[in-house]
Amino acid sequence: MPNRILREGFLDDELVSALSDGAETLYTRLILVVDDYGRFDGRPEFIRVKCYPLLVGNDELTKAGKRDVSMKAIAARLRELARKDEAGKSLVTLYRVKGKPYLDLHNSKQRL
């Protein structure tokens, strides 16, 4: 897995700034796990395990409501990331190949 650089422009990005806290956290974590082309498995259960490895099964955090990493929450955040703005831009494209879901994270090709 390549290292990523988050540039200061990330802070000024209007699409990122419009996200809910949960979707912004997922977006940042996805940046760390996608391949060199910004692609990743689109199954919410897979994303959940890869992006939140220490929270899956951690009842102390998840049941207390501090972090919602349920499948329903992950799926909703993915839809939020894929939502297009008025100019037709989004942070993520969700698509299927032979019935299997994938995602394409836009502008993720910054590597160290």
mmCIF file of C-alpha atoms in Angstrom:
data_model
loop_
_atom_site.group_PDB
_atom_site.id
_atom_site.type_symbol
_atom_site.label_atom_id
_atom_site.label_comp_id
_atom_site.label_asym_id
_atom_site.label_seq_id
_atom_site.Cartn_x
_atom_site.Cartn_y
_atom_site.Cartn_z
ATOM 1 C CA MET A 1 0.000 0.000 0.000
ATOM 2 C CA PRO A 2 1.526 3.341 -1.021
ATOM 3 C CA ASN A 3 1.991 6.255 1.329
ATOM 4 C CA ARG A 4 -0.216 9.263 0.701
ATOM 5 C CA ILE A 5 0.315 12.972 1.059
ATOM 6 C CA LEU A 6 -2.619 15.154 2.066
ATOM 7 C CA ARG A 7 -1.943 18.582 0.692
ATOM 8 C CA GLU A 8 -3.251 21.791 2.262
ATOM 9 C CA GLY A 9 -5.733 22.142 -0.606
ATOM 10 C CA PHE A 10 -7.658 19.328 1.080
ATOM 11 C CA LEU A 11 -8.714 21.868 3.723
ATOM 12 C CA ASP A 12 -10.061 24.277 1.091
ATOM 13 C CA ASP A 13 -11.907 21.690 -0.987
ATOM 14 C CA GLU A 14 -15.585 22.616 -1.141
ATOM 15 C CA LEU A 15 -16.722 19.025 -1.677
ATOM 16 C CA VAL A 16 -14.816 17.842 1.397
ATOM 17 C CA SER A 17 -16.009 20.798 3.486
ATOM 18 C CA ALA A 18 -19.645 19.987 2.669
ATOM 19 C CA LEU A 19 -19.365 16.444 4.074
ATOM 20 C CA SER A 20 -20.707 15.262 7.409
ATOM 21 C CA ASP A 21 -18.057 14.393 9.998
ATOM 22 C CA GLY A 22 -18.555 10.666 9.434
ATOM 23 C CA ALA A 23 -18.263 10.933 5.640
ATOM 24 C CA GLU A 24 -15.172 13.129 5.900
ATOM 25 C CA THR A 25 -13.526 10.598 8.206
ATOM 26 C CA LEU A 26 -14.380 7.762 5.817
ATOM 27 C CA TYR A 27 -13.029 9.776 2.867
ATOM 28 C CA THR A 28 -9.731 10.390 4.668
ATOM 29 C CA ARG A 29 -9.442 6.720 5.606
ATOM 30 C CA LEU A 30 -10.244 5.641 2.044
ATOM 31 C CA ILE A 31 -7.357 7.782 0.802
ATOM 32 C CA LEU A 32 -5.088 5.546 2.874
ATOM 33 C CA VAL A 33 -6.371 2.230 1.529
ATOM 34 C CA VAL A 34 -7.122 2.707 -2.179
ATOM 35 C CA ASP A 35 -4.689 1.458 -4.812
ATOM 36 C CA ASP A 36 -2.463 3.680 -6.949
ATOM 37 C CA TYR A 37 -5.385 4.396 -9.270
ATOM 38 C CA GLY A 38 -7.804 5.319 -6.480
ATOM 39 C CA ARG A 39 -9.812 2.116 -6.791
ATOM 40 C CA PHE A 40 -11.033 -0.108 -4.006
ATOM 41 C CA ASP A 41 -13.532 -2.835 -3.219
ATOM 42 C CA GLY A 42 -16.942 -1.192 -2.852
ATOM 43 C CA ARG A 43 -18.541 -3.631 -0.428
ATOM 44 C CA PRO A 44 -19.459 -1.774 2.782
ATOM 45 C CA GLU A 45 -18.423 -4.760 4.916
ATOM 46 C CA PHE A 46 -14.969 -4.801 3.311
ATOM 47 C CA ILE A 47 -14.580 -1.029 3.629
ATOM 48 C CA ARG A 48 -15.638 -1.261 7.273
ATOM 49 C CA VAL A 49 -12.959 -3.824 8.129
ATOM 50 C CA LYS A 50 -10.175 -2.113 6.160
ATOM 51 C CA CYS A 51 -10.923 1.486 7.159
ATOM 52 C CA TYR A 52 -11.899 0.914 10.796
ATOM 53 C CA PRO A 53 -9.888 -2.139 11.895
ATOM 54 C CA LEU A 54 -9.733 -1.217 15.578
ATOM 55 C CA LEU A 55 -13.393 -0.244 15.833
ATOM 56 C CA VAL A 56 -14.973 -3.349 14.323
ATOM 57 C CA GLY A 57 -16.032 -5.411 17.306
ATOM 58 C CA ASN A 58 -14.996 -2.741 19.831
ATOM 59 C CA ASP A 59 -18.213 -2.573 21.817
ATOM 60 C CA GLU A 60 -16.806 0.008 24.216
ATOM 61 C CA LEU A 61 -16.671 2.633 21.455
ATOM 62 C CA THR A 62 -19.419 1.548 19.110
ATOM 63 C CA LYS A 63 -22.182 0.809 21.623
ATOM 64 C CA ALA A 64 -21.480 4.011 23.526
ATOM 65 C CA GLY A 65 -22.372 5.833 20.329
ATOM 66 C CA LYS A 66 -18.955 7.421 20.029
ATOM 67 C CA ARG A 67 -18.303 5.858 16.627
ATOM 68 C CA ASP A 68 -20.925 4.408 14.339
ATOM 69 C CA VAL A 69 -19.205 1.971 12.003
ATOM 70 C CA SER A 70 -22.298 -0.072 11.258
ATOM 71 C CA MET A 71 -22.914 -1.334 7.742
ATOM 72 C CA LYS A 72 -25.824 1.090 7.446
ATOM 73 C CA ALA A 73 -23.598 4.051 8.417
ATOM 74 C CA ILE A 74 -20.817 3.022 6.010
ATOM 75 C CA ALA A 75 -23.297 2.629 3.129
ATOM 76 C CA ALA A 76 -24.833 6.051 3.869
ATOM 77 C CA ARG A 77 -21.389 7.684 3.968
ATOM 78 C CA LEU A 78 -20.459 6.079 0.648
ATOM 79 C CA ARG A 79 -23.620 7.507 -0.915
ATOM 80 C CA GLU A 80 -22.733 10.915 0.512
ATOM 81 C CA LEU A 81 -19.229 10.706 -0.980
ATOM 82 C CA ALA A 82 -20.707 9.750 -4.357
ATOM 83 C CA ARG A 83 -23.297 12.541 -4.357
ATOM 84 C CA LYS A 84 -22.658 15.069 -7.117
ATOM 85 C CA ASP A 85 -22.656 18.800 -6.538
ATOM 86 C CA GLU A 86 -24.373 21.295 -8.831
ATOM 87 C CA ALA A 87 -21.349 21.191 -11.170
ATOM 88 C CA GLY A 88 -21.606 17.392 -11.428
ATOM 89 C CA LYS A 89 -18.473 16.698 -9.363
ATOM 90 C CA SER A 90 -18.181 14.118 -6.614
ATOM 91 C CA LEU A 91 -15.424 12.683 -4.456
ATOM 92 C CA VAL A 92 -16.156 9.040 -5.265
ATOM 93 C CA THR A 93 -17.701 7.090 -8.122
ATOM 94 C CA LEU A 94 -19.456 3.862 -7.197
ATOM 95 C CA TYR A 95 -19.701 1.260 -9.959
ATOM 96 C CA ARG A 96 -20.068 -2.484 -10.573
ATOM 97 C CA VAL A 97 -18.097 -4.983 -12.622
ATOM 98 C CA LYS A 98 -19.780 -8.346 -13.143
ATOM 99 C CA GLY A 99 -22.073 -7.583 -10.214
ATOM 100 C CA LYS A 100 -19.277 -6.773 -7.759
ATOM 101 C CA PRO A 101 -19.218 -3.227 -6.317
ATOM 102 C CA TYR A 102 -16.135 -1.032 -6.585
ATOM 103 C CA LEU A 103 -15.325 2.576 -5.914
ATOM 104 C CA ASP A 104 -13.089 5.089 -7.609
ATOM 105 C CA LEU A 105 -11.743 7.766 -5.301
ATOM 106 C CA HIS A 106 -11.120 10.919 -7.295
ATOM 107 C CA ASN A 107 -7.852 12.857 -6.888
ATOM 108 C CA SER A 108 -6.181 10.134 -4.810
ATOM 109 C CA LYS A 109 -3.111 9.731 -6.970
ATOM 110 C CA GLN A 110 -0.808 11.822 -4.750
ATOM 111 C CA ARG A 111 1.996 9.579 -3.541
ATOM 112 C CA LEU A 112 5.192 10.032 -1.606
#
